[in-house]
Amino acid sequence: MKRTKILLNESEMPKQWYNMAADLPSPPPPPLNPGTRQPLGPEDLSPLFPMSLILQEVSQERFIDIPEPVLEALTLWRPTPLIRAHRLEKALGTPAKIYYKYEGVSPTGSHKPNTAVAQAYYNKQDGVKRLSTETGAGQWGSSLAFAAALFGLECKVYMVRISFEQKPYRKALMESYGAQIVASPSPDTQSGRAILAEIPDTPGSLGIAISEAVEDAATREDTKYSLGSVLNHVLLHQTIIGQEAIKQLEMAGDYPDKVIGCVGGGSNFAGIAFPFMRDKINGRQIDFIATEPASCPTLTKGEYRYDFGDTAQLTPLMPMYTLGHSFVPPAIHAGGLRYHGDAPLLCHLVKEGLIGAEAYTQVDVFESAIIFARNEGIIPAPESNHAVHGAIKHALQAKEEGKETTILFNLSGHGFFDMSAYSNYLAGNLIDHAMTNEEVRENLEKLAGLPLSFPG
Amino acid sequence: MKRTKILLNESEMPKQWYNMAADLPSPPPPPLNPGTRQPLGPEDLSPLFPMSLILQEVSQERFIDIPEPVLEALTLWRPTPLIRAHRLEKALGTPAKIYYKYEGVSPTGSHKPNTAVAQAYYNKQDGVKRLSTETGAGQWGSSLAFAAALFGLECKVYMVRISFEQKPYRKALMESYGAQIVASPSPDTQSGRAILAEIPDTPGSLGIAISEAVEDAATREDTKYSLGSVLNHVLLHQTIIGQEAIKQLEMAGDYPDKVIGCVGGGSNFAGIAFPFMRDKINGRQIDFIATEPASCPTLTKGEYRYDFGDTAQLTPLMPMYTLGHSFVPPAIHAGGLRYHGDAPLLCHLVKEGLIGAEAYTQVDVFESAIIFARNEGIIPAPESNHAVHGAIKHALQAKEEGKETTILFNLSGHGFFDMSAYSNYLAGNLIDHAMTNEEVRENLEKLAGLPLSFPG
């Protein structure tokens, strides 16, 4: 019998996170305080995050120990399986070997709990009683709600109003874990009240929800803020994915020629890619392909420069590929990929030419998802569909070239909470939109006045 | 670090199904042809099922080889993890050890694909081109749709109309696998049309949907019918669950004092219980506890006698605990447990005193599910909540008695498609209903004229 799943035992689970910052060929520009425009110091972040996470944010240590209670929480679903896609390979008739790391086995169905449990643990250790966060599609909010339940923390989630109304099941999931959910903008914060007074029927946005969650944490002694992507410490916590994959591929006697993942903020891509990137920096030949929606093409069409992380200009200025913080991506189904920027660490590696990027349209990625589901069984999350499509595209390219190649991709989550997107696709109702260079340029012109790069 | 998950490799997966029929202390009464009232022969079943499955239905062989292509399909998600519920034990303060076998890792999120892939394979082998089936809550329909996609079969699912309307995501899941879904009653069959003519706005029922799916298969040369529970061959295919659990508990150095599962038709319970039942029949002390809803208390309040499997009286007469085939259970959230009878094999073992049964009310089982989710992370399916509640109840009993005991239960699926039930529970809107003896008696009186037992 052909081997399909490569499993690790808990005792084989990585005991340290891998810190990409230790192996960068050049240092990335620092994030800036939005007021002084000077490099950000730990004190700038301390109202929002516990010191242990701030220290991880700036750490240069190559490996950082995973605390025992975090390891124990992770064993509820980790190590996750690495799966050889025999059936998909056969269906495509490709000489390529396709492996996927499946993060959808976590309690909330994605990679997000990898960092949620770590963040909840460190906050608990620092005496924090309560966490605030925002959520759009709901993957992050439900993961933090789950992690807060494990470590006995209260959790308040500001959920973008349109999602709150359209995704009652995500809300029910968070509430089942004991979290408090409110539609954003909410009457619970000053920034929420201000927007409600101005536009009572606003559908809300991630930018507004971030403002509310940040204000909540900044104004309450017992509360800290938690973010599900973009920041260095979040990417750090996700590296357990790639480290497991390295061990599992070793067991299979394989090594990837191409590593593929979808990018929204960048955390699941970094999770699978960074541990392999270390090998590339040390001379090994691997292609890294970050896949993104053509309707929100940050890496393929954005400009590398300083920009705010949120619409309301409350966050530090970050060096990243951006479409401009005022950019409102169309309401595509892969809600988790609708972000105007990307993680600075990831952007730096793209800038350095170590990671490539490709943008795909919705209908194409759903077409690939259906091929995948009918062969491998799993219904991927719309975000993960971009990684699936990338893997299929490169496997078909290998077929055309008659080339044996080994593809590894990250299947970051399942799509059970996103079946309406599949309904729309199957009914022929998905609308494709690819952002033009002209549209990108118009958005970026609004950033005039913000620094392009740090003179440092 | 405490060990949480006990994993098997694919090479350790059982290669044979265990056939309970080989080890019964006494033979169960035969199913009867509804016309002649004589024991059913293979020819009675051949319009509906391929001969290979009919032979399994009547087999007395203790072990039956799992065909290689079925094993390969199963490895897409099997072996499933056995998980020690350390956090739940701690939260309950119980001296009991609690293990659960988690079947929710399958592509469709429950144990149902275990038999779906086997049935699709045997039908394909017999030259069948198309499968028909019914589905209520949608777990079975989506599993057969998935299995049909793997083996290149067409699949038509008659979905109870009220579910069809209330569960569009289950429909989208089945369609993603390429199946054709129709609301039942449908204009596509004679029985469907007859009911539509009489009651145009009927919400439909499982009984009607069975009639349509059976008619579809009986009237088309290229089509056979597929059933997701109750029959011997279905229970046989599920025994891989318990066989894996035996190996995994051995690895943990443990053996269960109590084996617990929820019962609708009986297949997930049989799956985990039968391989251990063999040990019990050979003298080992184990308690088996079948858990069911108080609103549909077949095993705890039903009568052991002959009855039809469906409302329309089309199926063979089966010896089972029944509430009467005309019984319409209240619309509780655990849709998969709303069946008036149970698998004859399971009923026989209850009748012989080898399996005990307990009935629980909805609010109690959801309360237990929330405790479970906040400690173990997984949101169980409403059906599985009955098993969770049983495990918690017996763990608390062990605490009261200061007794160490080892509990194994089957967590048959996750609840991601059932979050509206959790919403209702959290909002205090679940309505409890326990069926009274009087109500049961009234229903059973309608069976006058059907044989109580087989004289044979």
PDB file of C-alpha atoms in Angstrom, chain A residues 35-276:
ATOM      1  CA  GLY A  35       4.398  60.224  15.831  1.00  0.00           C
ATOM      2  CA  THR A  36       8.173  60.580  16.114  1.00  0.00           C
ATOM      3  CA  ARG A  37       8.929  58.477  13.008  1.00  0.00           C
ATOM      4  CA  GLN A  38      11.807  57.004  15.001  1.00  0.00           C
ATOM      5  CA  PRO A  39      12.355  53.246  15.306  1.00  0.00           C
ATOM      6  CA  LEU A  40       9.806  51.658  17.602  1.00  0.00           C
ATOM      7  CA  GLY A  41      10.937  50.753  21.129  1.00  0.00           C
ATOM      8  CA  PRO A  42       9.516  48.084  23.453  1.00  0.00           C
ATOM      9  CA  GLU A  43       7.863  50.860  25.497  1.00  0.00           C
ATOM     10  CA  ASP A  44       5.738  51.788  22.452  1.00  0.00           C
ATOM     11  CA  LEU A  45       4.187  48.327  22.517  1.00  0.00           C
ATOM     12  CA  SER A  46       3.866  47.720  26.243  1.00  0.00           C
ATOM     13  CA  PRO A  47       0.333  49.106  26.640  1.00  0.00           C
ATOM     14  CA  LEU A  48      -0.849  46.481  24.165  1.00  0.00           C
ATOM     15  CA  PHE A  49       1.316  43.395  24.619  1.00  0.00           C
ATOM     16  CA  PRO A  50       2.934  41.563  27.533  1.00  0.00           C
ATOM     17  CA  MET A  51       6.713  42.034  27.749  1.00  0.00           C
ATOM     18  CA  SER A  52       7.433  38.365  26.952  1.00  0.00           C
ATOM     19  CA  LEU A  53       5.813  38.770  23.520  1.00  0.00           C
ATOM     20  CA  ILE A  54       7.490  42.143  22.916  1.00  0.00           C
ATOM     21  CA  LEU A  55      10.857  40.488  23.589  1.00  0.00           C
ATOM     22  CA  GLN A  56       9.993  37.769  21.047  1.00  0.00           C
ATOM     23  CA  GLU A  57       9.025  40.506  18.581  1.00  0.00           C
ATOM     24  CA  VAL A  58      12.561  41.907  18.644  1.00  0.00           C
ATOM     25  CA  SER A  59      14.529  38.733  19.415  1.00  0.00           C
ATOM     26  CA  GLN A  60      17.542  37.723  17.334  1.00  0.00           C
ATOM     27  CA  GLU A  61      17.845  34.248  18.921  1.00  0.00           C
ATOM     28  CA  ARG A  62      17.651  31.528  16.293  1.00  0.00           C
ATOM     29  CA  PHE A  63      15.577  29.143  18.423  1.00  0.00           C
ATOM     30  CA  ILE A  64      13.159  30.016  21.213  1.00  0.00           C
ATOM     31  CA  ASP A  65      11.897  27.372  23.633  1.00  0.00           C
ATOM     32  CA  ILE A  66       8.192  26.581  23.504  1.00  0.00           C
ATOM     33  CA  PRO A  67       6.934  26.597  27.116  1.00  0.00           C
ATOM     34  CA  GLU A  68       5.668  23.246  28.417  1.00  0.00           C
ATOM     35  CA  PRO A  69       2.025  24.389  28.906  1.00  0.00           C
ATOM     36  CA  VAL A  70       1.961  25.657  25.306  1.00  0.00           C
ATOM     37  CA  LEU A  71       3.347  22.338  24.061  1.00  0.00           C
ATOM     38  CA  GLU A  72       0.654  20.543  26.053  1.00  0.00           C
ATOM     39  CA  ALA A  73      -2.084  22.707  24.562  1.00  0.00           C
ATOM     40  CA  LEU A  74      -0.674  22.162  21.068  1.00  0.00           C
ATOM     41  CA  THR A  75      -0.836  18.382  21.530  1.00  0.00           C
ATOM     42  CA  LEU A  76      -4.625  18.618  21.486  1.00  0.00           C
ATOM     43  CA  TRP A  77      -4.196  18.557  17.688  1.00  0.00           C
ATOM     44  CA  ARG A  78      -0.464  18.679  16.872  1.00  0.00           C
ATOM     45  CA  PRO A  79       1.658  17.337  15.265  1.00  0.00           C
ATOM     46  CA  THR A  80      -0.543  17.771  12.194  1.00  0.00           C
ATOM     47  CA  PRO A  81      -0.391  15.264   9.321  1.00  0.00           C
ATOM     48  CA  LEU A  82       1.705  15.663   6.201  1.00  0.00           C
ATOM     49  CA  ILE A  83      -0.225  14.064   3.353  1.00  0.00           C
ATOM     50  CA  ARG A  84       1.028  12.821   0.019  1.00  0.00           C
ATOM     51  CA  ALA A  85      -1.638  13.714  -2.564  1.00  0.00           C
ATOM     52  CA  HIS A  86      -1.437  10.438  -4.513  1.00  0.00           C
ATOM     53  CA  ARG A  87      -4.969  10.758  -5.874  1.00  0.00           C
ATOM     54  CA  LEU A  88      -4.531  14.361  -6.959  1.00  0.00           C
ATOM     55  CA  GLU A  89      -1.219  13.547  -8.675  1.00  0.00           C
ATOM     56  CA  LYS A  90      -2.915  10.728 -10.558  1.00  0.00           C
ATOM     57  CA  ALA A  91      -5.888  12.883 -11.537  1.00  0.00           C
ATOM     58  CA  LEU A  92      -3.528  15.554 -12.895  1.00  0.00           C
ATOM     59  CA  GLY A  93      -1.311  12.983 -14.594  1.00  0.00           C
ATOM     60  CA  THR A  94       1.722  14.840 -13.300  1.00  0.00           C
ATOM     61  CA  PRO A  95       5.205  13.465 -12.626  1.00  0.00           C
ATOM     62  CA  ALA A  96       5.361  15.914  -9.681  1.00  0.00           C
ATOM     63  CA  LYS A  97       5.078  14.677  -6.109  1.00  0.00           C
ATOM     64  CA  ILE A  98       2.608  16.777  -4.156  1.00  0.00           C
ATOM     65  CA  TYR A  99       2.668  16.931  -0.354  1.00  0.00           C
ATOM     66  CA  TYR A 100       0.418  19.051   1.796  1.00  0.00           C
ATOM     67  CA  LYS A 101       0.635  19.938   5.451  1.00  0.00           C
ATOM     68  CA  TYR A 102      -2.903  19.936   6.837  1.00  0.00           C
ATOM     69  CA  GLU A 103      -3.571  22.538   9.533  1.00  0.00           C
ATOM     70  CA  GLY A 104      -7.358  22.114   9.367  1.00  0.00           C
ATOM     71  CA  VAL A 105      -7.258  19.412  12.075  1.00  0.00           C
ATOM     72  CA  SER A 106      -7.027  22.060  14.812  1.00  0.00           C
ATOM     73  CA  PRO A 107     -10.140  22.573  16.976  1.00  0.00           C
ATOM     74  CA  THR A 108     -11.110  25.730  15.093  1.00  0.00           C
ATOM     75  CA  GLY A 109     -10.057  24.390  11.709  1.00  0.00           C
ATOM     76  CA  SER A 110      -6.989  26.454  10.772  1.00  0.00           C
ATOM     77  CA  HIS A 111      -3.381  27.262  11.679  1.00  0.00           C
ATOM     78  CA  LYS A 112      -4.465  30.226  13.823  1.00  0.00           C
ATOM     79  CA  PRO A 113      -4.518  28.381  17.180  1.00  0.00           C
ATOM     80  CA  ASN A 114      -0.742  27.796  16.868  1.00  0.00           C
ATOM     81  CA  THR A 115      -0.163  31.398  17.902  1.00  0.00           C
ATOM     82  CA  ALA A 116      -3.407  31.888  19.840  1.00  0.00           C
ATOM     83  CA  VAL A 117      -2.416  29.346  22.519  1.00  0.00           C
ATOM     84  CA  ALA A 118       1.078  30.854  22.802  1.00  0.00           C
ATOM     85  CA  GLN A 119      -0.294  34.380  23.109  1.00  0.00           C
ATOM     86  CA  ALA A 120      -2.910  33.347  25.664  1.00  0.00           C
ATOM     87  CA  TYR A 121      -0.247  31.557  27.701  1.00  0.00           C
ATOM     88  CA  TYR A 122       2.190  34.508  27.832  1.00  0.00           C
ATOM     89  CA  ASN A 123      -0.598  36.923  28.698  1.00  0.00           C
ATOM     90  CA  LYS A 124      -1.755  34.635  31.498  1.00  0.00           C
ATOM     91  CA  GLN A 125       1.839  34.421  32.788  1.00  0.00           C
ATOM     92  CA  ASP A 126       2.050  38.207  32.851  1.00  0.00           C
ATOM     93  CA  GLY A 127      -1.062  38.451  35.000  1.00  0.00           C
ATOM     94  CA  VAL A 128      -3.370  39.617  32.227  1.00  0.00           C
ATOM     95  CA  LYS A 129      -7.032  38.732  32.888  1.00  0.00           C
ATOM     96  CA  ARG A 130      -8.644  39.582  29.597  1.00  0.00           C
ATOM     97  CA  LEU A 131      -7.785  39.712  25.874  1.00  0.00           C
ATOM     98  CA  SER A 132      -9.277  41.923  23.205  1.00  0.00           C
ATOM     99  CA  THR A 133      -9.042  41.316  19.480  1.00  0.00           C
ATOM    100  CA  GLU A 134     -10.788  41.891  16.176  1.00  0.00           C
ATOM    101  CA  THR A 135     -11.955  39.333  13.662  1.00  0.00           C
ATOM    102  CA  GLY A 136     -13.172  39.539  10.091  1.00  0.00           C
ATOM    103  CA  ALA A 137     -14.028  36.141   8.642  1.00  0.00           C
ATOM    104  CA  GLY A 138     -13.848  34.662  12.148  1.00  0.00           C
ATOM    105  CA  GLN A 139     -10.894  32.245  11.954  1.00  0.00           C
ATOM    106  CA  TRP A 140      -8.751  34.333  14.263  1.00  0.00           C
ATOM    107  CA  GLY A 141     -11.505  35.299  16.678  1.00  0.00           C
ATOM    108  CA  SER A 142     -12.547  31.702  17.223  1.00  0.00           C
ATOM    109  CA  SER A 143      -8.945  30.589  17.689  1.00  0.00           C
ATOM    110  CA  LEU A 144      -8.264  33.214  20.333  1.00  0.00           C
ATOM    111  CA  ALA A 145     -11.592  32.403  22.023  1.00  0.00           C
ATOM    112  CA  PHE A 146     -10.540  28.735  22.177  1.00  0.00           C
ATOM    113  CA  ALA A 147      -7.071  29.598  23.537  1.00  0.00           C
ATOM    114  CA  ALA A 148      -8.522  31.967  26.135  1.00  0.00           C
ATOM    115  CA  ALA A 149     -10.796  29.158  27.358  1.00  0.00           C
ATOM    116  CA  LEU A 150      -7.804  26.834  27.780  1.00  0.00           C
ATOM    117  CA  PHE A 151      -5.888  29.325  29.912  1.00  0.00           C
ATOM    118  CA  GLY A 152      -8.823  30.756  31.843  1.00  0.00           C
ATOM    119  CA  LEU A 153      -8.788  34.242  30.293  1.00  0.00           C
ATOM    120  CA  GLU A 154     -11.755  36.391  29.366  1.00  0.00           C
ATOM    121  CA  CYS A 155     -11.888  37.280  25.704  1.00  0.00           C
ATOM    122  CA  LYS A 156     -13.700  40.021  23.840  1.00  0.00           C
ATOM    123  CA  VAL A 157     -13.908  39.879  20.062  1.00  0.00           C
ATOM    124  CA  TYR A 158     -14.854  42.880  17.919  1.00  0.00           C
ATOM    125  CA  MET A 159     -16.317  41.231  14.836  1.00  0.00           C
ATOM    126  CA  VAL A 160     -16.753  43.248  11.639  1.00  0.00           C
ATOM    127  CA  ARG A 161     -20.491  43.911  11.545  1.00  0.00           C
ATOM    128  CA  ILE A 162     -21.137  42.462   8.097  1.00  0.00           C
ATOM    129  CA  SER A 163     -19.437  39.205   9.160  1.00  0.00           C
ATOM    130  CA  PHE A 164     -21.278  39.280  12.479  1.00  0.00           C
ATOM    131  CA  GLU A 165     -24.543  39.327  10.543  1.00  0.00           C
ATOM    132  CA  GLN A 166     -23.575  36.960   7.740  1.00  0.00           C
ATOM    133  CA  LYS A 167     -21.640  34.411   9.823  1.00  0.00           C
ATOM    134  CA  PRO A 168     -23.774  33.626  12.874  1.00  0.00           C
ATOM    135  CA  TYR A 169     -22.113  30.196  13.117  1.00  0.00           C
ATOM    136  CA  ARG A 170     -18.673  31.690  13.669  1.00  0.00           C
ATOM    137  CA  LYS A 171     -20.214  33.787  16.417  1.00  0.00           C
ATOM    138  CA  ALA A 172     -21.795  30.683  17.961  1.00  0.00           C
ATOM    139  CA  LEU A 173     -18.410  28.947  17.851  1.00  0.00           C
ATOM    140  CA  MET A 174     -16.708  31.794  19.728  1.00  0.00           C
ATOM    141  CA  GLU A 175     -19.516  31.934  22.259  1.00  0.00           C
ATOM    142  CA  SER A 176     -19.304  28.195  22.790  1.00  0.00           C
ATOM    143  CA  TYR A 177     -15.734  28.808  23.955  1.00  0.00           C
ATOM    144  CA  GLY A 178     -17.053  31.454  26.338  1.00  0.00           C
ATOM    145  CA  ALA A 179     -15.910  34.601  24.520  1.00  0.00           C
ATOM    146  CA  GLN A 180     -17.905  37.824  24.331  1.00  0.00           C
ATOM    147  CA  ILE A 181     -18.632  38.900  20.752  1.00  0.00           C
ATOM    148  CA  VAL A 182     -19.819  42.295  19.644  1.00  0.00           C
ATOM    149  CA  ALA A 183     -20.547  43.684  16.187  1.00  0.00           C
ATOM    150  CA  SER A 184     -18.045  46.370  15.213  1.00  0.00           C
ATOM    151  CA  PRO A 185     -18.438  49.327  15.223  1.00  0.00           C
ATOM    152  CA  SER A 186     -19.907  48.879  18.695  1.00  0.00           C
ATOM    153  CA  PRO A 187     -21.248  51.269  21.314  1.00  0.00           C
ATOM    154  CA  ASP A 188     -18.616  49.814  23.699  1.00  0.00           C
ATOM    155  CA  THR A 189     -15.713  52.036  22.599  1.00  0.00           C
ATOM    156  CA  GLN A 190     -15.189  55.687  21.845  1.00  0.00           C
ATOM    157  CA  SER A 191     -14.003  54.968  18.300  1.00  0.00           C
ATOM    158  CA  GLY A 192     -16.967  52.671  17.738  1.00  0.00           C
ATOM    159  CA  ARG A 193     -19.457  55.260  19.019  1.00  0.00           C
ATOM    160  CA  ALA A 194     -17.911  57.965  16.850  1.00  0.00           C
ATOM    161  CA  ILE A 195     -18.351  55.929  13.691  1.00  0.00           C
ATOM    162  CA  LEU A 196     -21.875  54.812  14.635  1.00  0.00           C
ATOM    163  CA  ALA A 197     -22.856  58.456  15.148  1.00  0.00           C
ATOM    164  CA  GLU A 198     -21.533  59.328  11.712  1.00  0.00           C
ATOM    165  CA  ILE A 199     -22.621  56.250   9.711  1.00  0.00           C
ATOM    166  CA  PRO A 200     -25.238  54.310  11.713  1.00  0.00           C
ATOM    167  CA  ASP A 201     -25.656  51.584   9.100  1.00  0.00           C
ATOM    168  CA  THR A 202     -21.949  51.015   8.305  1.00  0.00           C
ATOM    169  CA  PRO A 203     -21.053  47.393   7.541  1.00  0.00           C
ATOM    170  CA  GLY A 204     -17.849  47.908   9.546  1.00  0.00           C
ATOM    171  CA  SER A 205     -14.308  47.050   8.483  1.00  0.00           C
ATOM    172  CA  LEU A 206     -11.248  45.304   9.849  1.00  0.00           C
ATOM    173  CA  GLY A 207      -9.627  48.725  10.264  1.00  0.00           C
ATOM    174  CA  ILE A 208     -12.443  49.895  12.538  1.00  0.00           C
ATOM    175  CA  ALA A 209     -12.473  46.638  14.477  1.00  0.00           C
ATOM    176  CA  ILE A 210      -8.718  46.910  15.107  1.00  0.00           C
ATOM    177  CA  SER A 211      -9.209  50.442  16.412  1.00  0.00           C
ATOM    178  CA  GLU A 212     -11.868  49.247  18.853  1.00  0.00           C
ATOM    179  CA  ALA A 213      -9.866  46.252  20.097  1.00  0.00           C
ATOM    180  CA  VAL A 214      -6.736  48.380  20.541  1.00  0.00           C
ATOM    181  CA  GLU A 215      -8.692  51.079  22.400  1.00  0.00           C
ATOM    182  CA  ASP A 216     -10.250  48.401  24.627  1.00  0.00           C
ATOM    183  CA  ALA A 217      -6.805  47.081  25.618  1.00  0.00           C
ATOM    184  CA  ALA A 218      -5.200  50.504  25.942  1.00  0.00           C
ATOM    185  CA  THR A 219      -7.901  51.797  28.275  1.00  0.00           C
ATOM    186  CA  ARG A 220      -8.273  48.792  30.594  1.00  0.00           C
ATOM    187  CA  GLU A 221      -5.705  47.764  33.175  1.00  0.00           C
ATOM    188  CA  ASP A 222      -6.696  44.075  33.056  1.00  0.00           C
ATOM    189  CA  THR A 223      -6.661  43.748  29.261  1.00  0.00           C
ATOM    190  CA  LYS A 224      -4.080  43.254  26.510  1.00  0.00           C
ATOM    191  CA  TYR A 225      -4.523  43.131  22.762  1.00  0.00           C
ATOM    192  CA  SER A 226      -3.874  40.104  20.571  1.00  0.00           C
ATOM    193  CA  LEU A 227      -3.135  40.023  16.842  1.00  0.00           C
ATOM    194  CA  GLY A 228      -3.452  36.983  14.583  1.00  0.00           C
ATOM    195  CA  SER A 229      -0.885  37.727  11.862  1.00  0.00           C
ATOM    196  CA  VAL A 230       1.673  40.255  10.521  1.00  0.00           C
ATOM    197  CA  LEU A 231       3.849  40.647  13.640  1.00  0.00           C
ATOM    198  CA  ASN A 232       7.174  38.833  14.085  1.00  0.00           C
ATOM    199  CA  HIS A 233       6.095  36.898  17.177  1.00  0.00           C
ATOM    200  CA  VAL A 234       2.998  35.606  15.390  1.00  0.00           C
ATOM    201  CA  LEU A 235       5.082  34.340  12.478  1.00  0.00           C
ATOM    202  CA  LEU A 236       7.519  32.827  14.991  1.00  0.00           C
ATOM    203  CA  HIS A 237       4.753  30.758  16.613  1.00  0.00           C
ATOM    204  CA  GLN A 238       3.700  29.426  13.217  1.00  0.00           C
ATOM    205  CA  THR A 239       7.147  28.010  12.391  1.00  0.00           C
ATOM    206  CA  ILE A 240       6.183  24.789  14.136  1.00  0.00           C
ATOM    207  CA  ILE A 241       4.359  23.968  10.876  1.00  0.00           C
ATOM    208  CA  GLY A 242       7.476  24.000   8.716  1.00  0.00           C
ATOM    209  CA  GLN A 243       9.650  22.356  11.335  1.00  0.00           C
ATOM    210  CA  GLU A 244       7.238  19.428  11.533  1.00  0.00           C
ATOM    211  CA  ALA A 245       7.115  19.282   7.733  1.00  0.00           C
ATOM    212  CA  ILE A 246      10.923  19.033   7.544  1.00  0.00           C
ATOM    213  CA  LYS A 247      10.890  16.007   9.859  1.00  0.00           C
ATOM    214  CA  GLN A 248       7.983  14.418   8.022  1.00  0.00           C
ATOM    215  CA  LEU A 249       9.548  14.854   4.581  1.00  0.00           C
ATOM    216  CA  GLU A 250      12.746  13.350   5.964  1.00  0.00           C
ATOM    217  CA  MET A 251      10.714  10.314   7.042  1.00  0.00           C
ATOM    218  CA  ALA A 252       9.348  10.100   3.496  1.00  0.00           C
ATOM    219  CA  GLY A 253      12.871  10.468   2.105  1.00  0.00           C
ATOM    220  CA  ASP A 254      11.932  13.666   0.268  1.00  0.00           C
ATOM    221  CA  TYR A 255      12.774  17.351   0.141  1.00  0.00           C
ATOM    222  CA  PRO A 256      10.711  20.065  -1.591  1.00  0.00           C
ATOM    223  CA  ASP A 257      11.750  21.859  -4.771  1.00  0.00           C
ATOM    224  CA  LYS A 258       8.846  24.266  -4.301  1.00  0.00           C
ATOM    225  CA  VAL A 259       7.136  25.485  -1.133  1.00  0.00           C
ATOM    226  CA  ILE A 260       3.755  27.123  -1.665  1.00  0.00           C
ATOM    227  CA  GLY A 261       1.342  28.919   0.649  1.00  0.00           C
ATOM    228  CA  CYS A 262      -1.354  31.572   0.508  1.00  0.00           C
ATOM    229  CA  VAL A 263      -0.710  35.023   1.929  1.00  0.00           C
ATOM    230  CA  GLY A 264      -3.126  37.357   3.697  1.00  0.00           C
ATOM    231  CA  GLY A 265      -1.069  38.803   6.532  1.00  0.00           C
ATOM    232  CA  GLY A 266       1.592  36.171   5.943  1.00  0.00           C
ATOM    233  CA  SER A 267       1.530  33.963   9.037  1.00  0.00           C
ATOM    234  CA  ASN A 268       0.603  30.591   7.551  1.00  0.00           C
ATOM    235  CA  PHE A 269       3.012  31.112   4.657  1.00  0.00           C
ATOM    236  CA  ALA A 270       5.820  32.094   7.016  1.00  0.00           C
ATOM    237  CA  GLY A 271       4.928  29.105   9.203  1.00  0.00           C
ATOM    238  CA  ILE A 272       5.631  26.568   6.501  1.00  0.00           C
ATOM    239  CA  ALA A 273       8.327  28.538   4.628  1.00  0.00           C
ATOM    240  CA  PHE A 274      10.716  30.019   7.199  1.00  0.00           C
ATOM    241  CA  PRO A 275      12.241  26.744   8.486  1.00  0.00           C
ATOM    242  CA  PHE A 276      13.006  25.787   4.859  1.00  0.00           C
TER     243      PHE A 276
END
